[in-house]
PDB file of C-alpha atoms in Angstrom:
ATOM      1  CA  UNK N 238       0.000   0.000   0.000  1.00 73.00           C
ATOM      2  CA  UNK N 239       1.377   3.943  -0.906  1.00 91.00           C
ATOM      3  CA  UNK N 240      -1.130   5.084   1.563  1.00 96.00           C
ATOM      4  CA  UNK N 241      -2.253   3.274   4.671  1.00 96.00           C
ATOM      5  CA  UNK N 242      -5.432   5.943   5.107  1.00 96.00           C
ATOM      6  CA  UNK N 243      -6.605   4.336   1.740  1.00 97.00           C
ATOM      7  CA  UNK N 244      -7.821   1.217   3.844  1.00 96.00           C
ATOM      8  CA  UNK N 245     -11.616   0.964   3.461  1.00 95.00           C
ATOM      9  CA  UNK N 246     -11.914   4.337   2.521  1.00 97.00           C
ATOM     10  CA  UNK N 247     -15.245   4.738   0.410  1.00 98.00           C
ATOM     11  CA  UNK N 248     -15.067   5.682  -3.500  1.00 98.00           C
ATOM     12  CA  UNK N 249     -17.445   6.335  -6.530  1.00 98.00           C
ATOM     13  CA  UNK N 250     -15.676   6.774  -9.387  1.00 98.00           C
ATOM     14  CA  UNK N 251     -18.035   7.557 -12.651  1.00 98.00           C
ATOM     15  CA  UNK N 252     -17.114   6.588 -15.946  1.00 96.00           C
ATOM     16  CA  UNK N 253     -15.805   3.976 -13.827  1.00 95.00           C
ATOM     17  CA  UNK N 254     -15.771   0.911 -16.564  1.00 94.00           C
ATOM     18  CA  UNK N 255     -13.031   1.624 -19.353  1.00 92.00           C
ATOM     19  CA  UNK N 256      -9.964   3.501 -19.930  1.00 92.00           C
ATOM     20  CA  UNK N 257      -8.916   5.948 -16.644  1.00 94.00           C
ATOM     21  CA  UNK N 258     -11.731   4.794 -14.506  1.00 96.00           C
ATOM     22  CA  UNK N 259     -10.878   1.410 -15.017  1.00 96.00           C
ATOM     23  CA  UNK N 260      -7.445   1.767 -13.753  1.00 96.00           C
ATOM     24  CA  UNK N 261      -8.616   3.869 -10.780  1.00 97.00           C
ATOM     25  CA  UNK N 262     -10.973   1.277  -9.849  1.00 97.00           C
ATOM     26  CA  UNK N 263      -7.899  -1.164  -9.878  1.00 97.00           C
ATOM     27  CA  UNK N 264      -5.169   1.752  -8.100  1.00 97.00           C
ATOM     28  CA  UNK N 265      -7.490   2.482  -5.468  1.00 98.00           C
ATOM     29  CA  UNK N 266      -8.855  -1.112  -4.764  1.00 98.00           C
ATOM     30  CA  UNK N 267      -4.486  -1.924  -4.650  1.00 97.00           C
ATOM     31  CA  UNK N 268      -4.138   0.260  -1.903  1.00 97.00           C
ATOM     32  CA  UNK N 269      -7.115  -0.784   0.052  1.00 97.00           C
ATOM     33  CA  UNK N 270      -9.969   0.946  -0.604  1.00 98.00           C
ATOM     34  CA  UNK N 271     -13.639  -0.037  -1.032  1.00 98.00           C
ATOM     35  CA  UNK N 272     -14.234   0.926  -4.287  1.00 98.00           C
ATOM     36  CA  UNK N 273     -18.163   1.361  -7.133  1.00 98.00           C
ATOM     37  CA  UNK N 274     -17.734   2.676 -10.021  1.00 98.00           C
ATOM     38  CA  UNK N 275     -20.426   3.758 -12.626  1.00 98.00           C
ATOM     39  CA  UNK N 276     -21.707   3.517 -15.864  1.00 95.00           C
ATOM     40  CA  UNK N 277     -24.552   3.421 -17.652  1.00 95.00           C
ATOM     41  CA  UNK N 278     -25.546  -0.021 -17.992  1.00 95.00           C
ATOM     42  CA  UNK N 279     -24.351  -3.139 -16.426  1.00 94.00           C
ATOM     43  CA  UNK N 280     -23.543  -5.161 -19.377  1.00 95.00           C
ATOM     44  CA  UNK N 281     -21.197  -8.247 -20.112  1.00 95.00           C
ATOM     45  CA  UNK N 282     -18.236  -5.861 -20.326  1.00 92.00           C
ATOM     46  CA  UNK N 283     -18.686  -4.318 -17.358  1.00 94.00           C
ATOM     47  CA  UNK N 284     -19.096  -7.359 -15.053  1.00 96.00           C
ATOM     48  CA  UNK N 285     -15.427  -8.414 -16.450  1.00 95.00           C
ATOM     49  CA  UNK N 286     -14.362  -5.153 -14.864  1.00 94.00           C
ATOM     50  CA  UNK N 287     -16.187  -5.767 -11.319  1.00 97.00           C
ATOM     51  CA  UNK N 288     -15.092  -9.414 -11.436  1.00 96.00           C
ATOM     52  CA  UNK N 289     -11.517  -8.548 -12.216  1.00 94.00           C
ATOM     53  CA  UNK N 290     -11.105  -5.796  -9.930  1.00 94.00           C
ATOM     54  CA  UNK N 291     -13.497  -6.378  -6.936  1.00 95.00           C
ATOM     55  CA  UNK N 292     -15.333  -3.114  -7.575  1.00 98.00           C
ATOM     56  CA  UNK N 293     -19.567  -2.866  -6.918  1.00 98.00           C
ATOM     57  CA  UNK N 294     -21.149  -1.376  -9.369  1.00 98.00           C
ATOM     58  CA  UNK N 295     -24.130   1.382  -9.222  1.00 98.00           C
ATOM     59  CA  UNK N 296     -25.232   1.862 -12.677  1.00 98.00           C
ATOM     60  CA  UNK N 297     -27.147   4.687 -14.769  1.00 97.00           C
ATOM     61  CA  UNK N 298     -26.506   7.915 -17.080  1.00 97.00           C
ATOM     62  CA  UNK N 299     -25.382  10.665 -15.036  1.00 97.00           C
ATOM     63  CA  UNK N 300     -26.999  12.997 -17.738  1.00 96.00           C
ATOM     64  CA  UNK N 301     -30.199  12.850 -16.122  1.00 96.00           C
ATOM     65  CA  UNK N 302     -29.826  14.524 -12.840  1.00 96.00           C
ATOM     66  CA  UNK N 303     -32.179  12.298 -11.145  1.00 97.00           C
ATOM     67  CA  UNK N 304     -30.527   9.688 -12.058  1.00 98.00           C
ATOM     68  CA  UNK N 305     -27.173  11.102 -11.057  1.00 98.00           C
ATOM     69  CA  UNK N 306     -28.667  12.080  -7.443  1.00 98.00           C
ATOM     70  CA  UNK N 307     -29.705   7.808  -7.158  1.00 98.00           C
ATOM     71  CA  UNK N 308     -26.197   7.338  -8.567  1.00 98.00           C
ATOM     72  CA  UNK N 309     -24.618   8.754  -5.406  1.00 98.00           C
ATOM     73  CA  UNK N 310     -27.053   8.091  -3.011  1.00 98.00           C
ATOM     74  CA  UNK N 311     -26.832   3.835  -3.823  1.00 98.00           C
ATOM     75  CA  UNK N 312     -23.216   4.293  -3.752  1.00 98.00           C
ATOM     76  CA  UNK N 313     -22.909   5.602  -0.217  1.00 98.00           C
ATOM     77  CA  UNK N 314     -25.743   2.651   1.102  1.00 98.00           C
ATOM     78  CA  UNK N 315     -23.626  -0.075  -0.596  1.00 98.00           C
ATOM     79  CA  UNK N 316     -19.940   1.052   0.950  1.00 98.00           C
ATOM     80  CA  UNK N 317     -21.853   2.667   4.258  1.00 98.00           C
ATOM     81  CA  UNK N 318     -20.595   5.829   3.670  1.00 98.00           C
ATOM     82  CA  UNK N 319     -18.629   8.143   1.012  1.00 98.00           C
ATOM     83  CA  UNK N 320     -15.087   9.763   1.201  1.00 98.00           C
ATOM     84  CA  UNK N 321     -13.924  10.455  -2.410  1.00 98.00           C
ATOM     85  CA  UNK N 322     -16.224  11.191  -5.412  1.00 98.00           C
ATOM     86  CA  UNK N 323     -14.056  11.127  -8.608  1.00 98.00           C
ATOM     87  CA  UNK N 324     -16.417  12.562 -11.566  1.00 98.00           C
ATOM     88  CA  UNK N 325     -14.565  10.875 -14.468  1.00 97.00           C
ATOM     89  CA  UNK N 326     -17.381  10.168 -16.677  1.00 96.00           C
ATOM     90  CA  UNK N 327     -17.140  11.805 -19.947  1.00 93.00           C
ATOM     91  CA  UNK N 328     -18.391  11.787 -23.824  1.00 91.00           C
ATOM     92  CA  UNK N 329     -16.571  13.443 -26.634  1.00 87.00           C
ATOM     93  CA  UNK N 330     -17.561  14.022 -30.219  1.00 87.00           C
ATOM     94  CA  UNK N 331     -15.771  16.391 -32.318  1.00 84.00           C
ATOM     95  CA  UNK N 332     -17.425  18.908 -35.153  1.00 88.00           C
ATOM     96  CA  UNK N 333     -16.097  22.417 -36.713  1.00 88.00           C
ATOM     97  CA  UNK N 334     -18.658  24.344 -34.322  1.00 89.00           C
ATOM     98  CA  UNK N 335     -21.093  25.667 -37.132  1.00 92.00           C
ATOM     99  CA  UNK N 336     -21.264  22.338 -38.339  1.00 91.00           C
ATOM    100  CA  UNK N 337     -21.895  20.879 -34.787  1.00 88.00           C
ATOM    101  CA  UNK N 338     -25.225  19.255 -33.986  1.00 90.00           C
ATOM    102  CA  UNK N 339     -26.697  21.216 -31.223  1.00 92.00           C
ATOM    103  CA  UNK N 340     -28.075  18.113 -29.498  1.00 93.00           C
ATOM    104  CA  UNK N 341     -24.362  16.596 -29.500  1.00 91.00           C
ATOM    105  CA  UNK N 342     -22.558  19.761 -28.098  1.00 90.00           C
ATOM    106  CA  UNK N 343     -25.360  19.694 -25.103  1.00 94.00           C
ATOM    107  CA  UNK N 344     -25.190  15.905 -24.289  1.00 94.00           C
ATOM    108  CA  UNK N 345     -21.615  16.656 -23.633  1.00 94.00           C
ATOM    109  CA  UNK N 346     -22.425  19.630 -21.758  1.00 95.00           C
ATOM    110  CA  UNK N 347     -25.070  17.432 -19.634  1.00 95.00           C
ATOM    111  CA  UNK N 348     -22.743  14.136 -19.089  1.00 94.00           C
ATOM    112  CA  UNK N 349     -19.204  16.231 -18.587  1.00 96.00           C
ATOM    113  CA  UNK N 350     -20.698  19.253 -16.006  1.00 97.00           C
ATOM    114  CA  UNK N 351     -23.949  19.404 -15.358  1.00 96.00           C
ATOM    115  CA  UNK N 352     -24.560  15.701 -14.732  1.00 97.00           C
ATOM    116  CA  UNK N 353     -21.516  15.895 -12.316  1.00 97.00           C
ATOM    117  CA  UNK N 354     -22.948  18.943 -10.792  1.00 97.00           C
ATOM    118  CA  UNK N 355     -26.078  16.708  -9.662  1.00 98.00           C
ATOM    119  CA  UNK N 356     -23.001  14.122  -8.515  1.00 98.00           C
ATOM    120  CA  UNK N 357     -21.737  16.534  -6.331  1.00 98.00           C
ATOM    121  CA  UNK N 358     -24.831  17.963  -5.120  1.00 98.00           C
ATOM    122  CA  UNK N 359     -26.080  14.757  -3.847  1.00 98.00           C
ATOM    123  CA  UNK N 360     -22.666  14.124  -2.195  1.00 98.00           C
ATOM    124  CA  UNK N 361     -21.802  17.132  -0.265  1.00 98.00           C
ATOM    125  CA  UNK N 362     -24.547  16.677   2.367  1.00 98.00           C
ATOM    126  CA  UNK N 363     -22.814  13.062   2.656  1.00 98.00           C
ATOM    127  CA  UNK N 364     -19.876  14.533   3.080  1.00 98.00           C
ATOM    128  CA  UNK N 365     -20.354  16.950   5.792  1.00 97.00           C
ATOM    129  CA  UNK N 366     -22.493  14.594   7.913  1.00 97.00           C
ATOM    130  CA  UNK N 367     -19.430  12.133   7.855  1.00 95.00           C
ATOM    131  CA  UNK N 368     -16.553  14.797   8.773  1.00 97.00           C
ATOM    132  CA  UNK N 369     -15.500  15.514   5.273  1.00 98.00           C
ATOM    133  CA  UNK N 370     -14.190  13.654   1.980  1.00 98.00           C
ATOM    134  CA  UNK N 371     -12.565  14.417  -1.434  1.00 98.00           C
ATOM    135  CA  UNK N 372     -14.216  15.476  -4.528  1.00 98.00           C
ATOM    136  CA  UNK N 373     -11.774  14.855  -7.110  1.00 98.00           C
ATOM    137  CA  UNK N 374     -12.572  16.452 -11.150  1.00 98.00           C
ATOM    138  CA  UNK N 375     -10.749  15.000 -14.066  1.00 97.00           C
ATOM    139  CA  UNK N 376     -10.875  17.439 -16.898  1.00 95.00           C
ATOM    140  CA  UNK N 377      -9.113  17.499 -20.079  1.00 90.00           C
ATOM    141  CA  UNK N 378      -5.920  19.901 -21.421  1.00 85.00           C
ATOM    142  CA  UNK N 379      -9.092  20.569 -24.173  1.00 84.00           C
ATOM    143  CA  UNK N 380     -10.275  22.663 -21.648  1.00 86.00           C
ATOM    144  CA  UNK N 381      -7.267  24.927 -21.215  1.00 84.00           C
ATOM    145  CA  UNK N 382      -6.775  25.348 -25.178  1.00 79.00           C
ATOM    146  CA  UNK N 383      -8.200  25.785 -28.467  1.00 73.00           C
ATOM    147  CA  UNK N 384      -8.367  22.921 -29.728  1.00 76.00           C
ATOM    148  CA  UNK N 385      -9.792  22.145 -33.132  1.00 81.00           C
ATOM    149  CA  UNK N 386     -13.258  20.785 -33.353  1.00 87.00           C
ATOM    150  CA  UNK N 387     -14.269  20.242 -30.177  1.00 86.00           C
ATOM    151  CA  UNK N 388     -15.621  23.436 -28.599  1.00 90.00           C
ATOM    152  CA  UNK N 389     -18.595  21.512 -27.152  1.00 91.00           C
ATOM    153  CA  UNK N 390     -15.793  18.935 -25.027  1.00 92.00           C
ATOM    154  CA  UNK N 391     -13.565  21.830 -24.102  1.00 92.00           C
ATOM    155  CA  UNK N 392     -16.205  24.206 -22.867  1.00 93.00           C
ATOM    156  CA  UNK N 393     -17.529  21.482 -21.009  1.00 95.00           C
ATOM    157  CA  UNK N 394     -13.969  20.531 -19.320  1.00 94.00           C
ATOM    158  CA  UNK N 395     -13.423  24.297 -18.342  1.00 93.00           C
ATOM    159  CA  UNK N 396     -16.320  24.767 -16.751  1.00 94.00           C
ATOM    160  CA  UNK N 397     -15.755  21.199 -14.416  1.00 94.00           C
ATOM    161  CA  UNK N 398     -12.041  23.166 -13.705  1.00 93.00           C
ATOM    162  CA  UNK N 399     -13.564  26.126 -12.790  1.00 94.00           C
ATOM    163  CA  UNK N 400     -16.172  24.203 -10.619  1.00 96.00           C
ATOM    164  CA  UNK N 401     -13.847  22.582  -8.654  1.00 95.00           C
ATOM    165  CA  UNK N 402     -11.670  25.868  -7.970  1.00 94.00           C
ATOM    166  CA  UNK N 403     -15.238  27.463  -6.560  1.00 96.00           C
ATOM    167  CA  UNK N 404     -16.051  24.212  -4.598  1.00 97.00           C
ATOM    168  CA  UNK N 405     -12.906  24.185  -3.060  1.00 97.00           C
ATOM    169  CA  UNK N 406     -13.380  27.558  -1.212  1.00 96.00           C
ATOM    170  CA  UNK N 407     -16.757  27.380  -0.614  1.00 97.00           C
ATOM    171  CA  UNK N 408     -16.675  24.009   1.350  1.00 97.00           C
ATOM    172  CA  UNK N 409     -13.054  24.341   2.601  1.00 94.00           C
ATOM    173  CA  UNK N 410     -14.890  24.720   6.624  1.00 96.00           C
ATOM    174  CA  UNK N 411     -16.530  21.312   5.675  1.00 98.00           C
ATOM    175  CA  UNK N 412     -13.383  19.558   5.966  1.00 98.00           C
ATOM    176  CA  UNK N 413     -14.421  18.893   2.090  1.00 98.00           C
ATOM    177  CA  UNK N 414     -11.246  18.904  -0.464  1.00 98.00           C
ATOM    178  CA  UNK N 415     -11.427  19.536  -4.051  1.00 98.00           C
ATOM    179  CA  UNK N 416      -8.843  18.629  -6.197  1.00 97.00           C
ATOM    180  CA  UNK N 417      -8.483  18.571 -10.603  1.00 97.00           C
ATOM    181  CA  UNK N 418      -6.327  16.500 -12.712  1.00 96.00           C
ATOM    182  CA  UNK N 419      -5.949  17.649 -16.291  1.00 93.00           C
ATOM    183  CA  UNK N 420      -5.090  14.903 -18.534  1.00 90.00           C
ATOM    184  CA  UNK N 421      -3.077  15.535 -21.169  1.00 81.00           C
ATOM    185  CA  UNK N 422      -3.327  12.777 -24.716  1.00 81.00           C
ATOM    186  CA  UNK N 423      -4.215   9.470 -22.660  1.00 81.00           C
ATOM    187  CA  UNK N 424      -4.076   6.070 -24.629  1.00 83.00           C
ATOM    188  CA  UNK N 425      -7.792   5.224 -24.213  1.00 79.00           C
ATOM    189  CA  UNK N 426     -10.261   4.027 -26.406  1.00 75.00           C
ATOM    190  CA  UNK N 427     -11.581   8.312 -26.839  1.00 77.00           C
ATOM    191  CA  UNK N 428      -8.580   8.842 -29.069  1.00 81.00           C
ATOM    192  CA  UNK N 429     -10.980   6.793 -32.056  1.00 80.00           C
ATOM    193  CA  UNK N 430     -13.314  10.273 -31.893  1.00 78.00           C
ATOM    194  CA  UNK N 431      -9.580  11.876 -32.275  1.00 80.00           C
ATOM    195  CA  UNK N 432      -8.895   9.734 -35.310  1.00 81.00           C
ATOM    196  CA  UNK N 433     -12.508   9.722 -36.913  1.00 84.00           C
ATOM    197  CA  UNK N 434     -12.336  13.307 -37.168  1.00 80.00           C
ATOM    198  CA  UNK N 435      -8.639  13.773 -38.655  1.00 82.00           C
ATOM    199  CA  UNK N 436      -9.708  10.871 -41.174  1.00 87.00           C
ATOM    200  CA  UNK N 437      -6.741   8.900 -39.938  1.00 87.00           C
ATOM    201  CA  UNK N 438      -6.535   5.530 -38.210  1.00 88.00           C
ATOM    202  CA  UNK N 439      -6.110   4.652 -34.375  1.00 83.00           C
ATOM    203  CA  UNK N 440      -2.459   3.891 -34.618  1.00 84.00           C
ATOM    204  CA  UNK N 441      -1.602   7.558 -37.032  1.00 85.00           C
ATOM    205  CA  UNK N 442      -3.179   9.431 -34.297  1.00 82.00           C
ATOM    206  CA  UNK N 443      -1.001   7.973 -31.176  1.00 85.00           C
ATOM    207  CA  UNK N 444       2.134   8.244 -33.423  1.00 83.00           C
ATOM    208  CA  UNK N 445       0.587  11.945 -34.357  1.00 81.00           C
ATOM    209  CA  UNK N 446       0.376  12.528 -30.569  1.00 80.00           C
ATOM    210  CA  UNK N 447       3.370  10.953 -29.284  1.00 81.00           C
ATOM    211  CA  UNK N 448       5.394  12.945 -31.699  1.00 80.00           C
ATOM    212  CA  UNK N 449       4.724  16.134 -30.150  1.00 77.00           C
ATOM    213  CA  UNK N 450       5.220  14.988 -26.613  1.00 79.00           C
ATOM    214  CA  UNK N 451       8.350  15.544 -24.715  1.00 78.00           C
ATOM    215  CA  UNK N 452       8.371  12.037 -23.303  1.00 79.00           C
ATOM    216  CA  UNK N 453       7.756  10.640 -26.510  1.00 82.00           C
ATOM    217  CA  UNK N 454       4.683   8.354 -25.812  1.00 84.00           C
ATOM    218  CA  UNK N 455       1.244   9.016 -24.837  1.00 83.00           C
ATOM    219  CA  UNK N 456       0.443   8.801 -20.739  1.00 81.00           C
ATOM    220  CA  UNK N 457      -0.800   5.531 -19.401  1.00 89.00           C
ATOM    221  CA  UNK N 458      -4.478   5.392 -17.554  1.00 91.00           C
ATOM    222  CA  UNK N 459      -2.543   4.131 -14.886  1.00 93.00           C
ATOM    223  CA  UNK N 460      -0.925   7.529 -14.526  1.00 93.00           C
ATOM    224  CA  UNK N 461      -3.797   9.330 -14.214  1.00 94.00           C
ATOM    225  CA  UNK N 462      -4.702   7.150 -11.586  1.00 97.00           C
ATOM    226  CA  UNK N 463      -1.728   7.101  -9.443  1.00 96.00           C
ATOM    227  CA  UNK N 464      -2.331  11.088  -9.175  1.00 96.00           C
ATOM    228  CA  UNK N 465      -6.125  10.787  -7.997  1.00 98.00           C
ATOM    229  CA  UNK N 466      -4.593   8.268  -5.391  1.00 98.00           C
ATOM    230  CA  UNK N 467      -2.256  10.855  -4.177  1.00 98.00           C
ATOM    231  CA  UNK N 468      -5.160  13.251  -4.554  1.00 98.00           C
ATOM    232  CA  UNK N 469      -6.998  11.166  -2.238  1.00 98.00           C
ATOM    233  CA  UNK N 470      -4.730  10.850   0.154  1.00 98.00           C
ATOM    234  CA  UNK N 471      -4.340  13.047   3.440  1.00 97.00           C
ATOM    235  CA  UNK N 472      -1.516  15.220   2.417  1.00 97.00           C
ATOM    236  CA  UNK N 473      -2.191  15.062  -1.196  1.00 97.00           C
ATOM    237  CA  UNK N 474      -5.941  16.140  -0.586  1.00 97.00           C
ATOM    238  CA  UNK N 475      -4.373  18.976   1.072  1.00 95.00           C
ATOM    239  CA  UNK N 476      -1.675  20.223  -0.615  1.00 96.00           C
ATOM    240  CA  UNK N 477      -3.845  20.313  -3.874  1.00 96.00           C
ATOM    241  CA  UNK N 478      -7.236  21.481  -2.543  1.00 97.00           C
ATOM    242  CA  UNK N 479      -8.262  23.798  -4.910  1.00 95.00           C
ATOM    243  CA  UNK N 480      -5.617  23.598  -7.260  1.00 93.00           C
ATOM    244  CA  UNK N 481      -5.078  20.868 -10.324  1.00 92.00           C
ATOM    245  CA  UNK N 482      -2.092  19.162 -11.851  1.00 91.00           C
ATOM    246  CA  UNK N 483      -1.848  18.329 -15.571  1.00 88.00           C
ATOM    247  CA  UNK N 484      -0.562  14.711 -16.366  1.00 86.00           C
ATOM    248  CA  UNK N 485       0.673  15.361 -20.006  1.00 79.00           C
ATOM    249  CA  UNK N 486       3.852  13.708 -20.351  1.00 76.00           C
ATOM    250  CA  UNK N 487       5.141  17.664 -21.330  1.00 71.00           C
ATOM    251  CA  UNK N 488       2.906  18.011 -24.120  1.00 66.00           C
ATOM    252  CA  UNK N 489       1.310  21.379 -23.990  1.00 57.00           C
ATOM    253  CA  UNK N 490      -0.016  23.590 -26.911  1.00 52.00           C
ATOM    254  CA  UNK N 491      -1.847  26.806 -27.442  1.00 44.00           C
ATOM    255  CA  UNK N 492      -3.263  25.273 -30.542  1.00 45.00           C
ATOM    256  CA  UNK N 493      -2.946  22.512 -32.292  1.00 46.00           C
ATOM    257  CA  UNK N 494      -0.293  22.049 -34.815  1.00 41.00           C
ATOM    258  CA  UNK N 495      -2.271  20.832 -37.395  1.00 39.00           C
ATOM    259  CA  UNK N 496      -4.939  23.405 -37.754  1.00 37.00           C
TER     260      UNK N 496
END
């Protein structure tokens, strides 16, 4: 174990079923903790993932804030409690933004923010009545740049940034820490909307991408999760409260190169 305070703590992690949830799940569960992740429907897939790992599962769209609120609420009765939300969950599609269907650029809006919004809402009160906990935001480097074709992604991913700076003060009394990791080109299975809208195939796009990184490969999901662990811990929950760390491998652009 990094962290002996991991043992048994409680964590939802949405968008927990693929790519960087996934490997939280697995990074958390390693050093201890209890662990249900969500997505939107328990299918074969996903029961690989809770049999491999040990997670629980509590299942349903977060775009529906209804939804989101049972989300939460069935988390904390399965574990008994909750001490770290991670709102992972995310969808991505990619359009030049006069071209961009209006009810794609809000469904990204509704699954990215505002359905973690409802997450949070629902687990603050949980928070506070148990002593405190971590609400940890995983946004994107599109939300820091401007980066071709996907206004509706990026707008959405600044907005959860900002969020998390606001939360941070307002429930800094509640013993509540709010912490932001910015992830930079991860190898997940999102980098096919990447390659659908260049017109290029899976593998062009992580060579693309690797290229113009200074480590010279794209970051690992398991990189990502090592720094919501350390997020999640006591010092790391307070030496970042409030503040976010980007997990790019040096890559970092105002724009893209290819625009």
């Amino acid at each position: 174990m990094k962290y002996a305070e991991m043992k048994n703590r409680k964590v939802l992690i949405t968008g927990g079923t693929q790519g960087i949830g996934e490997a939280m799940a697995e990074t958390f569960i390693a050093d201890g903790a209890d662990v249900v992740i969500n997505g939107r429907v328990l299918n074969e897939k996903v029961q690989k993932v809770l049999d491999r790992t040990g997670a629980r599962a509590s299942m349903g769209s977060i775009m529906d804030p209804a939804t989101a609120e049972g989300v939460v609420k069935n988390a904390a009765e399965i574990m008994g409690g909750l001490d770290v939300l991670i709102c992972n969950a995310a969808g991505m599609s990619m359009a030049p933004y006069l071209e961009s269907v209006p009810e794609e650029w809000w469904s990204q809006i509704k699954i990215n923010l505002s359905g973690h919004m409802a997450c949070i809402r629902t687990a603050l009160p949980i928070m506070k009545a148990n002593g405190g906990g971590t609400i940890i935001l995983t946004s994107s480097f599109f939300g820091t740049i401007g980066w071709n074709n996907a206004t509706g992604y990026g707008s959405s991913k600044s907005g959860l940034l900002a969020l998390g700076q606001y939360l941070a003060r307002a429930y800094k009394d509640d013993n509540i820490k709010v912490c932001t990791i910015i992830p930079g080109v991860i190898d997940t299975p999102q980098l096919n909307v990447d390659a659908n809208d260049l017109g290029i195939s899976l593998d062009e796009v992580r060579e693309m991408y690797a290229n113009d990184i200074a480590m010279g490969r794209l970051s690992r999901p398991s990189e990502i999760a090592e720094t919501a662990l350390y997020m999640a811990s006591d010092a790391g929950r307070k030496a970042l409260n409030g503040r976010h760390i980007i997990v790019s491998g040096g890559e970092y652009r105002s724009t893209p190169y290819y625009i």
